[in-house]
Short mmCIF file of C-alpha atoms and ligand atoms in Angstrom, two decimals:
data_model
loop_
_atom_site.label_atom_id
_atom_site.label_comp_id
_atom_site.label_asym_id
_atom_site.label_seq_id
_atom_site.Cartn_x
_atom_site.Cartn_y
_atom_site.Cartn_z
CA UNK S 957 -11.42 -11.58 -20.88
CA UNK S 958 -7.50 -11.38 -21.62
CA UNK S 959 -5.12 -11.23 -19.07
CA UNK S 960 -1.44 -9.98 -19.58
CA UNK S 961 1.60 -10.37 -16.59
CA UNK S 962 2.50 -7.80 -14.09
CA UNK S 963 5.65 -8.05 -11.39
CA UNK S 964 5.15 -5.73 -8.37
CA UNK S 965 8.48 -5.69 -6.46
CA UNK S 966 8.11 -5.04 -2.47
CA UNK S 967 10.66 -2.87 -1.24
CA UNK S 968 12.17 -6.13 0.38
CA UNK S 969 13.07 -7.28 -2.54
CA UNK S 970 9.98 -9.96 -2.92
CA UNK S 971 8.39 -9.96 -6.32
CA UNK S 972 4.71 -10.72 -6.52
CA UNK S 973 3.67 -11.54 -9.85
CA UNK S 974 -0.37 -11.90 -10.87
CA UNK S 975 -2.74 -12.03 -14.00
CA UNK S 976 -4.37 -8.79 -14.96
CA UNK S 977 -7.15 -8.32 -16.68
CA UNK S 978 -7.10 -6.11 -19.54
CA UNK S 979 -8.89 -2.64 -18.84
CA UNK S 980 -9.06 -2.98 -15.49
CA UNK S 981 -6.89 -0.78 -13.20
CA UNK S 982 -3.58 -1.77 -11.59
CA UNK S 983 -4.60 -0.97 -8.35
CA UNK S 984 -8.14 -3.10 -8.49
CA UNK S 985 -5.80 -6.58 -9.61
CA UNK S 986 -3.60 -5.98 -7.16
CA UNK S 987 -6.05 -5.61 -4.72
CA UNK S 988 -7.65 -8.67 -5.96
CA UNK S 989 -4.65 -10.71 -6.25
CA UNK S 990 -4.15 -9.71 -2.34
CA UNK S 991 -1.16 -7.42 -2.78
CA UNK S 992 -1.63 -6.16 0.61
CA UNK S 993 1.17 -3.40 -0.19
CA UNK S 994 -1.91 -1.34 -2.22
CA UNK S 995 -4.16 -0.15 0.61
CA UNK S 996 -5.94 1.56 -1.85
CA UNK S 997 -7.96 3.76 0.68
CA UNK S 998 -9.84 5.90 -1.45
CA UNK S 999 -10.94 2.77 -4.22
CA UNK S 1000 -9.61 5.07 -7.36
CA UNK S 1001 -10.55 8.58 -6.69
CA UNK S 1002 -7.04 9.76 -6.72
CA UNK S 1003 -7.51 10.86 -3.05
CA UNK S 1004 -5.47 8.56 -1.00
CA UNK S 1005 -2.18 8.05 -2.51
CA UNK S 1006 -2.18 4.24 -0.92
CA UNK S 1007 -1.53 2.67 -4.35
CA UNK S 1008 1.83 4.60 -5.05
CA UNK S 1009 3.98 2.70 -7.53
CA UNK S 1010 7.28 3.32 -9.63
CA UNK S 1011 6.75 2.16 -12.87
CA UNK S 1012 10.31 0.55 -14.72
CA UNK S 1013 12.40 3.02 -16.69
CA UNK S 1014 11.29 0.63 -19.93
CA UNK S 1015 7.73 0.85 -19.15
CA UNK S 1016 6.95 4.29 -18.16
CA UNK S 1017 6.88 5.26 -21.84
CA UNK S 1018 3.86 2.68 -23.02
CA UNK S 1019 1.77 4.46 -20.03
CA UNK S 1020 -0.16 7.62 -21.04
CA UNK S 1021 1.02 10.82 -18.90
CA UNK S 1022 -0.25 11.19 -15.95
CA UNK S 1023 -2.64 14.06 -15.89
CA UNK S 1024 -2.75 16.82 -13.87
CA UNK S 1025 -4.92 15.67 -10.55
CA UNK S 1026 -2.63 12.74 -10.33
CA UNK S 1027 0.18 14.78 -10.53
CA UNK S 1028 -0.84 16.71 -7.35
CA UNK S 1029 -1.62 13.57 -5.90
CA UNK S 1030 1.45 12.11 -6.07
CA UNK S 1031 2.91 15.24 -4.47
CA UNK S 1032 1.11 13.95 -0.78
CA UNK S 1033 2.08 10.02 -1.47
CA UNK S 1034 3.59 8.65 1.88
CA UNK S 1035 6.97 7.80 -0.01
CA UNK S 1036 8.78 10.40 -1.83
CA UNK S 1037 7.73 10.94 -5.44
CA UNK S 1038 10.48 9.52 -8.09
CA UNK S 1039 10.77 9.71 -11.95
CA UNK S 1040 8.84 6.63 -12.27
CA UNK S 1041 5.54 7.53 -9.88
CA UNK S 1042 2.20 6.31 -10.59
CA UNK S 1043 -1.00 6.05 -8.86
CA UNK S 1044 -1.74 1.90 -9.80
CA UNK S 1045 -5.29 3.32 -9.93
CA UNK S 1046 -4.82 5.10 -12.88
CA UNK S 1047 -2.74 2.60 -15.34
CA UNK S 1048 -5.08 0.65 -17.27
CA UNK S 1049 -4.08 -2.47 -18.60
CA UNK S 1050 -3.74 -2.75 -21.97
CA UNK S 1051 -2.16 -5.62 -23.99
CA UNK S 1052 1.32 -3.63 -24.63
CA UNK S 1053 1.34 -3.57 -20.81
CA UNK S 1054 1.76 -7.49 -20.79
CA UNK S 1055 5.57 -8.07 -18.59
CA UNK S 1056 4.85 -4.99 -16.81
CA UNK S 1057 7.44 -3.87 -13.89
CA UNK S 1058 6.70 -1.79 -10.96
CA UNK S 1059 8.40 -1.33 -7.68
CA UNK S 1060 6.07 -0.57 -4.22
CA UNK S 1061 7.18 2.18 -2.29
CA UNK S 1062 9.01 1.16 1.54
CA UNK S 1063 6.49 3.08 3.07
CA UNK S 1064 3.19 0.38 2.00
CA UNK S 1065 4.49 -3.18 2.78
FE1 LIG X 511 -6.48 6.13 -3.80
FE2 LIG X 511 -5.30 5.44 -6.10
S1 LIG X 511 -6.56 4.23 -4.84
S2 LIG X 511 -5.23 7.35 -5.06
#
């Protein structure tokens, strides 16, 4: 299975960077990698809001929209919503994803 890069900034500044694989979720490699920052509460029902990320202004535009249940999710996240909000459970990795930036909310640490 392929693998591309991802670099999840903590809100202290601390940049944990991990292998992905391809067409799995954000939020399950994280998990796996031991980013302790994505509580991921719900495991990827789009309930919890615990794996809140903002995606980088240059990479929010390879990501499909988000539709609309994650949309209302991301109306209850802990952390304000910003331009850039995901839910890591719902970007799949995908080859043009490989270098991809995302910043953890100060609220999960
Ligand atoms: Fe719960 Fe994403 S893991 S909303």
């Amino acid at each position: 299975m392929s693998t591309i890069t991802v670099h999840l900034q903590a809100a202290s500044g601390a940049v944990h960077t991990l292998q992905g694989r391809v067409g799995k979720s954000l939020m399950k490699e994280a998990v796996g990698a031991g980013v302790e920052a994505i509580a991921a509460d719900c495991g990827g029902s789009m309930s919890c809001g615990t794996c809140h990320v903002m995606v980088d202004l240059v990479w929010r535009e390879r990501l499909p929209p988000p539709g609309n249940e994650e949309l209302a999710m991301l109306d209850m996240t802990a952390a304000p919503r910003e331009a850039g909000s995901r839910l890591s459970c719902q970007i799949v990795l995908t080859p043009g994803l490989d270098g991809l930036r995302v910043r953890l909310p100060a609220t999960q640490y």
